[in-house]
Coordinates of N, CA and C in Angstrom, one line a residue:
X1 N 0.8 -1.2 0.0 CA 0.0 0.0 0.0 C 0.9 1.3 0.0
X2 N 0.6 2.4 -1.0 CA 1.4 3.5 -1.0 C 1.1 4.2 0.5
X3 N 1.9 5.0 0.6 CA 2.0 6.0 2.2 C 1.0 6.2 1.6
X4 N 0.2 7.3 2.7 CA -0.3 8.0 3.3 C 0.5 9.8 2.9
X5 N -0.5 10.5 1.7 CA 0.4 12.0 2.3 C -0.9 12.9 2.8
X6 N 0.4 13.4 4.0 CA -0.5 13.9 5.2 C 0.4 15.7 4.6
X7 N -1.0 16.6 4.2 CA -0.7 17.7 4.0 C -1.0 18.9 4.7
X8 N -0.3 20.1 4.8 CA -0.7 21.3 6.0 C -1.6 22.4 5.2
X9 N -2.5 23.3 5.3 CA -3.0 24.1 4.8 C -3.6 25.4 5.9
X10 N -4.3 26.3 5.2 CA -4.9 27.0 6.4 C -6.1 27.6 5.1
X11 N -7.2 27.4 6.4 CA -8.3 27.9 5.8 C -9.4 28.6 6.1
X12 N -9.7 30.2 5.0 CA -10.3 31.0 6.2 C -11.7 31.1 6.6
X13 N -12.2 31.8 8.1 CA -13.6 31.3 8.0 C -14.2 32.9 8.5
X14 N -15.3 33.1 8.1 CA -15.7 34.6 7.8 C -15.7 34.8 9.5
X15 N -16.1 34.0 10.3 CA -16.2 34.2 12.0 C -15.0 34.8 12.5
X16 N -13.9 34.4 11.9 CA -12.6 34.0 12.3 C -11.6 35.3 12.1
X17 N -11.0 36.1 12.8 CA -10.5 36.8 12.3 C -9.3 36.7 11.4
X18 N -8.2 35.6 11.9 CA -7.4 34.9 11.0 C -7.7 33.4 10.3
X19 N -7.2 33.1 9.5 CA -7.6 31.6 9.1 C -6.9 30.7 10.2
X20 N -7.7 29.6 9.6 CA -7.5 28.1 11.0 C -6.7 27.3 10.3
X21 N -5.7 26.3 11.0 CA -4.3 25.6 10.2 C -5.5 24.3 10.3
X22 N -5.4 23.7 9.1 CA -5.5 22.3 9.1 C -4.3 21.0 8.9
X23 N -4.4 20.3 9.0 CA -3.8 18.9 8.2 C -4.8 17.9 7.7
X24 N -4.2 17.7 6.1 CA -5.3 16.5 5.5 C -4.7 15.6 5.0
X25 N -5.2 14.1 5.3 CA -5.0 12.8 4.8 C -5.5 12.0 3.7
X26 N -5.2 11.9 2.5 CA -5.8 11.5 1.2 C -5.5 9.6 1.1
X27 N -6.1 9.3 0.2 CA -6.2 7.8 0.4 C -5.4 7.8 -0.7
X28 N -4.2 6.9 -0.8 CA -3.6 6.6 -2.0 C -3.6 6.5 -3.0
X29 N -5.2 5.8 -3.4 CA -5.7 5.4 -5.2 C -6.8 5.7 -4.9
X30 N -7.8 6.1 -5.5 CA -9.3 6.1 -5.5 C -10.2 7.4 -5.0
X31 N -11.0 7.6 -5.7 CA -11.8 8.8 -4.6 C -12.4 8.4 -3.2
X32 N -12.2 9.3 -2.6 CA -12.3 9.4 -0.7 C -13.7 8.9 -0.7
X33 N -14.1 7.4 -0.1 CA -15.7 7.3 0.4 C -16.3 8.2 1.2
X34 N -15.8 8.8 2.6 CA -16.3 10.0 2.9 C -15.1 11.2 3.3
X35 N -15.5 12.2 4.0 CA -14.8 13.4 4.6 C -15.1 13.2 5.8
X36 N -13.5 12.8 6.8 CA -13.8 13.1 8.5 C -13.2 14.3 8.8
X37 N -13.3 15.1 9.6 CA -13.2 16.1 10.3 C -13.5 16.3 11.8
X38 N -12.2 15.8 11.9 CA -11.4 15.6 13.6 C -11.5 17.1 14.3
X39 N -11.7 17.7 15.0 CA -11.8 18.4 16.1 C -11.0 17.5 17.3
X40 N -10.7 19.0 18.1 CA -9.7 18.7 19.6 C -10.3 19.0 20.3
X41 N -9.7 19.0 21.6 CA -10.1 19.4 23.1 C -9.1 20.5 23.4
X42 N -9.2 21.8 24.6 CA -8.6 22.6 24.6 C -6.8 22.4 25.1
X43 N -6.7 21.1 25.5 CA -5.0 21.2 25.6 C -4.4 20.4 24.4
X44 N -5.7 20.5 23.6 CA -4.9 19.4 22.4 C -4.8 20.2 20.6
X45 N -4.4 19.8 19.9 CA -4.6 20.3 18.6 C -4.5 19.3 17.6
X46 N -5.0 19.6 16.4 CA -4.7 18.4 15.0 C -3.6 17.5 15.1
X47 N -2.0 18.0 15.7 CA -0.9 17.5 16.2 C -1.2 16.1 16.6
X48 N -2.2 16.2 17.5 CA -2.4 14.7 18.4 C -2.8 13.8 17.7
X49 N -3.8 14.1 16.6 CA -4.5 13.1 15.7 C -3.4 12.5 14.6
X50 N -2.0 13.5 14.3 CA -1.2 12.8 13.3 C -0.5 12.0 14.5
X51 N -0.1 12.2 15.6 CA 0.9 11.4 16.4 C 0.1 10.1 16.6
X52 N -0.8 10.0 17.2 CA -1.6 9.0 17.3 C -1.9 7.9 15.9
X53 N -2.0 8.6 14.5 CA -1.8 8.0 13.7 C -3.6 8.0 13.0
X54 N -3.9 8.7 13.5 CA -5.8 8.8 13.0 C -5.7 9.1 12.0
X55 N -5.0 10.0 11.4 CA -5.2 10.9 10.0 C -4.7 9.6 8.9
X56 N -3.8 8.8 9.3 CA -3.0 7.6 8.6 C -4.0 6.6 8.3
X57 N -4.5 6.3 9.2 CA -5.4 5.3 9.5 C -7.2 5.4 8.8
X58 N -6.9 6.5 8.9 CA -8.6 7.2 7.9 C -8.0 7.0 6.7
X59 N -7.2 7.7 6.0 CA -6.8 7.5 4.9 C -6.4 6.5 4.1
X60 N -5.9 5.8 5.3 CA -5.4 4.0 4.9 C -6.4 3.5 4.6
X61 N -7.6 3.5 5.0 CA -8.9 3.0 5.4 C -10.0 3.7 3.7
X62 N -9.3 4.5 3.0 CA -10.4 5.2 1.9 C -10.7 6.4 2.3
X63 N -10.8 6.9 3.4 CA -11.6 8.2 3.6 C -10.7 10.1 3.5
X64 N -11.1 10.7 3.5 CA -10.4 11.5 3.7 C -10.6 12.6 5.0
X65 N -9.4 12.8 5.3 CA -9.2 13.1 7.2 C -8.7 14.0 7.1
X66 N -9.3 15.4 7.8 CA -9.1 16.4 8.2 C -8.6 17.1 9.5
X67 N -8.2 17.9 9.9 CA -7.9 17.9 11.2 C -7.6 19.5 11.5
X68 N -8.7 19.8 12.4 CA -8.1 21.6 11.8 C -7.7 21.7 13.4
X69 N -7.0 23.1 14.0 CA -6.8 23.4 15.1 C -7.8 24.7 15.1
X70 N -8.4 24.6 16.2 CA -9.6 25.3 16.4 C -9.1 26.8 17.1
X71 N -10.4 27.5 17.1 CA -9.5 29.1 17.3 C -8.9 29.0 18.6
X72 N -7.6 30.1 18.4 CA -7.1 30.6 19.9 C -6.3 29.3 20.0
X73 N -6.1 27.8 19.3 CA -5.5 27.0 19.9 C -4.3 26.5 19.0
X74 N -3.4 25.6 19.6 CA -2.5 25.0 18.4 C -1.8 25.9 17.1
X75 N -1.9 25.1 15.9 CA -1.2 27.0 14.7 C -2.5 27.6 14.7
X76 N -3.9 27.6 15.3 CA -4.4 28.4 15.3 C -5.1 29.7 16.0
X77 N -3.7 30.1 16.8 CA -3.7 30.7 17.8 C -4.1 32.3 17.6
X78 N -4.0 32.7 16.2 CA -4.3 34.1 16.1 C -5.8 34.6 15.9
X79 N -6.3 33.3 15.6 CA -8.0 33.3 15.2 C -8.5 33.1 17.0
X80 N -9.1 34.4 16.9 CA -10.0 34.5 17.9 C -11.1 33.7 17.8
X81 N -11.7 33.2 19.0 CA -12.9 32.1 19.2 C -14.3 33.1 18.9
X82 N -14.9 32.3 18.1 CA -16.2 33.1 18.2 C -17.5 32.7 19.5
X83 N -17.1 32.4 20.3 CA -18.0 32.3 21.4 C -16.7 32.2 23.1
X84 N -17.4 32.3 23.9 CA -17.0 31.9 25.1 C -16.7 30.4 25.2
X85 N -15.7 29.9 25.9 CA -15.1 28.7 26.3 C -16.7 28.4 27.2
X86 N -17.1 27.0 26.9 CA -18.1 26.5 28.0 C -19.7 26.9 27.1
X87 N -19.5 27.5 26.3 CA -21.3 27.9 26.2 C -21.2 27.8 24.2
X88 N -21.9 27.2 23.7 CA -22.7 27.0 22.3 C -22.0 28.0 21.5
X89 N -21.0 27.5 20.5 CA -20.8 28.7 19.5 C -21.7 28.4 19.0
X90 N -21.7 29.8 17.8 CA -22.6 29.9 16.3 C -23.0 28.8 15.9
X91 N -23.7 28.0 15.5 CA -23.2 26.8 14.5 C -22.6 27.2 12.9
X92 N -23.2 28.1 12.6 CA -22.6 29.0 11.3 C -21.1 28.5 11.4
X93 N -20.6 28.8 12.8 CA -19.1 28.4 12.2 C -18.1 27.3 11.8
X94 N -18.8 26.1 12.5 CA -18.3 24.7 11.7 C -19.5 24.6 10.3
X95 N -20.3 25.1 9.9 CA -20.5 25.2 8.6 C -20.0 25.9 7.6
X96 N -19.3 27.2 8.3 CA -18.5 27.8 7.5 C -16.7 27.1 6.9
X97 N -16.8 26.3 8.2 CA -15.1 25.3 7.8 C -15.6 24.4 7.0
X98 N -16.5 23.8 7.3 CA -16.8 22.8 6.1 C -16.9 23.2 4.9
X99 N -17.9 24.3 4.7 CA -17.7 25.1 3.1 C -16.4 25.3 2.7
X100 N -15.5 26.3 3.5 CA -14.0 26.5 3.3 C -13.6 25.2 2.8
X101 N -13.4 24.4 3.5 CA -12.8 23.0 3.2 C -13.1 21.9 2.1
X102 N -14.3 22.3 1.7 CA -15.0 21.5 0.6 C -15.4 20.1 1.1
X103 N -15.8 20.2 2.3 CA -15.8 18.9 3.0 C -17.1 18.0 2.5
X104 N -18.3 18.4 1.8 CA -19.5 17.9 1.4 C -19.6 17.1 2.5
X105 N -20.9 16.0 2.5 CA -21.2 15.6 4.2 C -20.9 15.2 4.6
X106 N -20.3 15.6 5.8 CA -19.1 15.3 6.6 C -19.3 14.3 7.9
X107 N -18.6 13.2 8.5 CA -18.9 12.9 9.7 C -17.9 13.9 10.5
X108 N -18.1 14.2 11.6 CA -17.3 14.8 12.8 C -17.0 14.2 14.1
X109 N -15.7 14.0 14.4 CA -15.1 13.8 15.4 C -15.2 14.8 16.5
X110 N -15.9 14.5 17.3 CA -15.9 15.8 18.8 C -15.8 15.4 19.7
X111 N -14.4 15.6 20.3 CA -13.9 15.2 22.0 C -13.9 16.5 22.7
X112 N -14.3 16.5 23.7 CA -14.4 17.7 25.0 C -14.5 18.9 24.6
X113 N -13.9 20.1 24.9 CA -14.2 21.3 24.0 C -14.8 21.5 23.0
X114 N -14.3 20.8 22.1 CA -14.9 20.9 20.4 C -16.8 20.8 20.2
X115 N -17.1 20.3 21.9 CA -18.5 20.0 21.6 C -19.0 21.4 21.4
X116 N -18.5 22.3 22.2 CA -19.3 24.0 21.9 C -19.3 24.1 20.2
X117 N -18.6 23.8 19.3 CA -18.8 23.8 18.0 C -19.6 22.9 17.4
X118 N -19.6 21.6 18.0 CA -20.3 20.4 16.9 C -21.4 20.5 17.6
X119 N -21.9 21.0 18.6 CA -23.4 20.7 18.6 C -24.6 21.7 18.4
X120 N -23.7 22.8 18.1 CA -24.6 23.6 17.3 C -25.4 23.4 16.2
X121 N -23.6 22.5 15.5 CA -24.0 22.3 14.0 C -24.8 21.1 14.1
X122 N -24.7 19.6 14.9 CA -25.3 19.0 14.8 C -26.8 19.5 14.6
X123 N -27.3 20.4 15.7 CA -28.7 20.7 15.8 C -29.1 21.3 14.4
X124 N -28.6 22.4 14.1 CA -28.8 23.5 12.9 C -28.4 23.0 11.4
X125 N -27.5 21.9 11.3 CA -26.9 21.7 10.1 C -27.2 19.8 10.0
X126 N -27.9 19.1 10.5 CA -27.8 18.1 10.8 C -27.8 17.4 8.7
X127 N -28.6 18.3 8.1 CA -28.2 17.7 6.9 C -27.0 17.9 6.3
X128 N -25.9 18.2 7.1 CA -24.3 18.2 6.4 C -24.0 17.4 7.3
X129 N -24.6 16.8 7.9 CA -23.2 15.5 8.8 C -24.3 14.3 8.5
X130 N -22.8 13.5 7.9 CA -23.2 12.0 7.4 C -23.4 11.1 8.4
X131 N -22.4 11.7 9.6 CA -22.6 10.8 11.0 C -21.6 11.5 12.3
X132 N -22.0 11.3 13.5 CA -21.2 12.1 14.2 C -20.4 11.5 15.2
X133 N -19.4 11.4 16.0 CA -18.6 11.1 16.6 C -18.0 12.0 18.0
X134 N -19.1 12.2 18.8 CA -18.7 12.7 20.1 C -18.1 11.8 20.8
X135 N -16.7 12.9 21.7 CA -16.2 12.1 22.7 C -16.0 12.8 24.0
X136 N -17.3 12.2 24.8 CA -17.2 13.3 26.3 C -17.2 14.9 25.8
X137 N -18.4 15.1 24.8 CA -17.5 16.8 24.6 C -18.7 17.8 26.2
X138 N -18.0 18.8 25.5 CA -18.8 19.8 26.8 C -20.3 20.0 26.1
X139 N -20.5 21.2 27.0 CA -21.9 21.7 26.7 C -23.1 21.4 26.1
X140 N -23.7 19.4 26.2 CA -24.5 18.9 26.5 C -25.5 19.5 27.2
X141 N -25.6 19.6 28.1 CA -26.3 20.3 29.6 C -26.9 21.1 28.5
X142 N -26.6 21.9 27.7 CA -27.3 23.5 26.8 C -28.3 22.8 26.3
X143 N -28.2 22.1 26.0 CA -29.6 21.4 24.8 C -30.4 20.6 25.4
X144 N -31.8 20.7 24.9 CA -33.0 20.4 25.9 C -33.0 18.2 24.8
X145 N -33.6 17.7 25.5 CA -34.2 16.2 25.4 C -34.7 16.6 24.0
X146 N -35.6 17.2 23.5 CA -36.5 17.3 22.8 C -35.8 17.9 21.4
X147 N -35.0 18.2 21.7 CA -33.5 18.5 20.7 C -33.4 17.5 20.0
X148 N -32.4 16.2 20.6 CA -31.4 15.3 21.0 C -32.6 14.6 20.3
X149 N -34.0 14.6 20.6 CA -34.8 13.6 19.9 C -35.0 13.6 18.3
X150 N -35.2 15.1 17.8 CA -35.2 15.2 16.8 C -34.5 15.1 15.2
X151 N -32.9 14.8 15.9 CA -32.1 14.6 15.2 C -31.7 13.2 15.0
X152 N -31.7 12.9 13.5 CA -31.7 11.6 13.1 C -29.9 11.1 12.6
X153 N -29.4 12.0 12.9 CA -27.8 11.5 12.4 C -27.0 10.6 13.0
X154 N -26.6 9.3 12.5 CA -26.2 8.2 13.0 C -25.0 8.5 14.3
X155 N -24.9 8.4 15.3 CA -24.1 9.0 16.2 C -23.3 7.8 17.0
X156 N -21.9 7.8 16.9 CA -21.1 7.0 18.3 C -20.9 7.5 19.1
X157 N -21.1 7.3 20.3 CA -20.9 8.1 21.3 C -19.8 7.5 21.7
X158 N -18.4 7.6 22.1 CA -17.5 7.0 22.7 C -16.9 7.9 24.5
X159 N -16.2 7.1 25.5 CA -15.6 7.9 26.3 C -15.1 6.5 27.1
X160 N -14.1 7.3 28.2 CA -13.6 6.0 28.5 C -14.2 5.9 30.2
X161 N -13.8 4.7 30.4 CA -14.6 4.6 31.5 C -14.3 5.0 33.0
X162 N -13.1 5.1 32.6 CA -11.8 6.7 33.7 C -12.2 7.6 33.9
X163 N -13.1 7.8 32.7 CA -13.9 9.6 32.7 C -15.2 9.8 33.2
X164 N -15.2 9.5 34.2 CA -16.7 9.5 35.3 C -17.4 11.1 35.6
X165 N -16.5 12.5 34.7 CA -17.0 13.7 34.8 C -17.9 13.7 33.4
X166 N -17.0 14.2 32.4 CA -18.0 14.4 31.4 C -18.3 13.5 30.8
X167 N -17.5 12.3 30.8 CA -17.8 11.4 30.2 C -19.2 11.0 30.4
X168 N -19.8 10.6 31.8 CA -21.2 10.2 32.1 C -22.1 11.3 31.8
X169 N -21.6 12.5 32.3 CA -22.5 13.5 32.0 C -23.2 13.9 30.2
X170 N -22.2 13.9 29.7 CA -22.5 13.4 28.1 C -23.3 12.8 27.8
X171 N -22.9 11.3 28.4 CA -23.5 10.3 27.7 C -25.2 10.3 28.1
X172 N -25.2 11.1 29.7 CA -26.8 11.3 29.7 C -27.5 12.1 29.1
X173 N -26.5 13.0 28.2 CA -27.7 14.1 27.2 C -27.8 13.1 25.7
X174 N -26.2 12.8 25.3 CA -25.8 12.1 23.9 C -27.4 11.0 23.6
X175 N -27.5 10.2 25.0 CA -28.1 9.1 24.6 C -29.7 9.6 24.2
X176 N -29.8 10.9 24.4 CA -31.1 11.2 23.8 C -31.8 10.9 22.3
X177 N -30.2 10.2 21.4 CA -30.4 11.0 20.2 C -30.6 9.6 20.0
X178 N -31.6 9.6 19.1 CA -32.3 8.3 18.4 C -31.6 7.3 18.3
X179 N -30.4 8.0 17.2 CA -29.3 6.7 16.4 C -28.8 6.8 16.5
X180 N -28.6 6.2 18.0 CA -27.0 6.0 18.5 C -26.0 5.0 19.2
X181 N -25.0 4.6 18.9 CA -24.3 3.5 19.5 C -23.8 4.1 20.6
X182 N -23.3 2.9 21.4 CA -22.1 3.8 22.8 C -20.9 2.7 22.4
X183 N -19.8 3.4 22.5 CA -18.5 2.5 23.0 C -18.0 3.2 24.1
X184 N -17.6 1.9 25.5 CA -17.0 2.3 26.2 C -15.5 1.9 26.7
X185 N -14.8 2.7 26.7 CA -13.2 2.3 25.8 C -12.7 2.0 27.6
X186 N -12.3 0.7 27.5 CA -12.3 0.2 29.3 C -10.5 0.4 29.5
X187 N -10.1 1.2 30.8 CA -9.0 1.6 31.0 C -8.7 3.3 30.9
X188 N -9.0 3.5 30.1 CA -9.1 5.0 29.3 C -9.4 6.1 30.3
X189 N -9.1 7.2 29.7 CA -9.5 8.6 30.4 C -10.4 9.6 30.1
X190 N -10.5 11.1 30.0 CA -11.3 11.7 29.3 C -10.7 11.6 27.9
X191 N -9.4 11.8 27.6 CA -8.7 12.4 26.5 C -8.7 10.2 25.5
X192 N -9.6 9.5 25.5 CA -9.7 7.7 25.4 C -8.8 7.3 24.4
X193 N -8.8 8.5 23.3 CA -8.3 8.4 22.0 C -7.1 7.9 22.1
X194 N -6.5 9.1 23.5 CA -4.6 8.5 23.3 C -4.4 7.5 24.2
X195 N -5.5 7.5 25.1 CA -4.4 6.5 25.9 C -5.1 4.7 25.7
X196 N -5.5 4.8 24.2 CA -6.0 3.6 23.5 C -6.0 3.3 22.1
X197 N -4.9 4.3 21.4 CA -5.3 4.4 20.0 C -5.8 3.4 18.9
X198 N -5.4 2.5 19.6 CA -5.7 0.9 18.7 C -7.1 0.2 18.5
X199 N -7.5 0.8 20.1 CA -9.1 0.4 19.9 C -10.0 1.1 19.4
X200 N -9.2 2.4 20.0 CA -10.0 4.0 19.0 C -10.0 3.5 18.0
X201 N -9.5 3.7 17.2 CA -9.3 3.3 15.6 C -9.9 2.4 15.2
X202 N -10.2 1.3 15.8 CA -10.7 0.0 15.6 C -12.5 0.4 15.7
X203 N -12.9 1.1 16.4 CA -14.4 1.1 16.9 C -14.6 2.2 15.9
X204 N -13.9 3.0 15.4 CA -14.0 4.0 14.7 C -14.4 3.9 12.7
X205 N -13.3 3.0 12.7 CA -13.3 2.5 11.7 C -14.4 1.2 11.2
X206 N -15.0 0.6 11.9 CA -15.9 -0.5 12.0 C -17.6 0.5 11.9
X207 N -17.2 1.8 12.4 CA -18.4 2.4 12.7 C -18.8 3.8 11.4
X208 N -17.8 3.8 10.4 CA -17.2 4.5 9.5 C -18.0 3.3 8.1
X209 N -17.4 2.2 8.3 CA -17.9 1.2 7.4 C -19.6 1.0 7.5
X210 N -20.2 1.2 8.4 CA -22.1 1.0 8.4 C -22.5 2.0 7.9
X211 N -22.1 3.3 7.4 CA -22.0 4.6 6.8 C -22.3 4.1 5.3
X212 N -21.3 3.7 5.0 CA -21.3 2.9 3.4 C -22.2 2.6 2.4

């Protein structure tokens, strides 16, 4: 199998006062079955998803993997945040990265922070996401049951079982949503991805394929 090329870009988003750094993973031969788009948590950035090997692993896999660093964080430290840490951005603005990015319908990866962005869009944009991938994110608690019911997008919930804060707390709003699986990643922390990548990957990619 040829490598994996994993490329850097920056792309801008009208919210945003500067553009946001991405990294993207292309599949070797073939056109991409879908577009993921990884999101971080606040002590982490796209960085973690190449070290871990996720962006390799999507791409090894057919898909194409994105990985932006979100405002104020990682290279994307000069783009001011369009909301407060803890409370619902715009959803406008992960629709606006996805347009930038050409991402057409996208699944999304969302661990802890990143949730103030994906679940706007989840709610508001539910027809651009092919499927979604929360992990423990925040600001659950904001959105009422009756939300959570309405939305039909195939969802994994993943967190580890270490993570008895947001992880449970999540998973008591997450489970509202119709269609959704849970994985619970046994040993793990809030942050399950790294300190399991093999299974991560594994549950991820099994859950990538029912998409199909």
């Amino acid at each position: 199998m040829s490598a994996v090329k994993i490329t850097e870009g920056r792309v801008s988003v009208g919210m945003c006062s500067q553009s946001l750094f991405y990294r993207q993973a292309l599949p070797s031969a073939g056109e991409p079955k879908l577009c993921v788009l990884l999101l971080h948590g606040i002590r982490f950035s796209s960085q973690n998803w190449l070290s871990i090997g996720s962006l390799n692993a999507l791409a090894e896999a057919g898909y194409r993997a994105l990985a932006i660093d979100l405002p104020g964080l990682g290279e994307s430290k000069a783009a001011e945040a369009p909301a407060v840490v803890g409370e619902p951005a715009p959803a406008e603005f992960l629709r606006q990265v996805c347009d930038g990015l050409n991402t057409g319908p996208v699944v999304v990866i969302s661990p802890s922070l990143s949730g103030m962005y994906s679940l706007p869009f989840l709610f508001q944009h539910s027809e651009q996401l092919k499927a979604y991938i929360p992990v423990a994110p925040i600001c659950t608690d904001k959105f009422k049951a009756e939300q959570y019911k309405a939305v039909q997008v195939p969802t994994l919930i993943v967190y580890g079982d270490q993570d008895t804060q947001l992880g449970e707390v999540s998973l008591n709003n997450l489970k509202n949503l119709p269609n959704h699986k849970v994985v619970v990643m046994q040993g793990a922390g809030h942050p399950c991805y790294l300190d399991d990548p093999v299974t991560w990957h594994k549950v991820v990619l099994e859950f990538l394929h029912t998409l199909l």
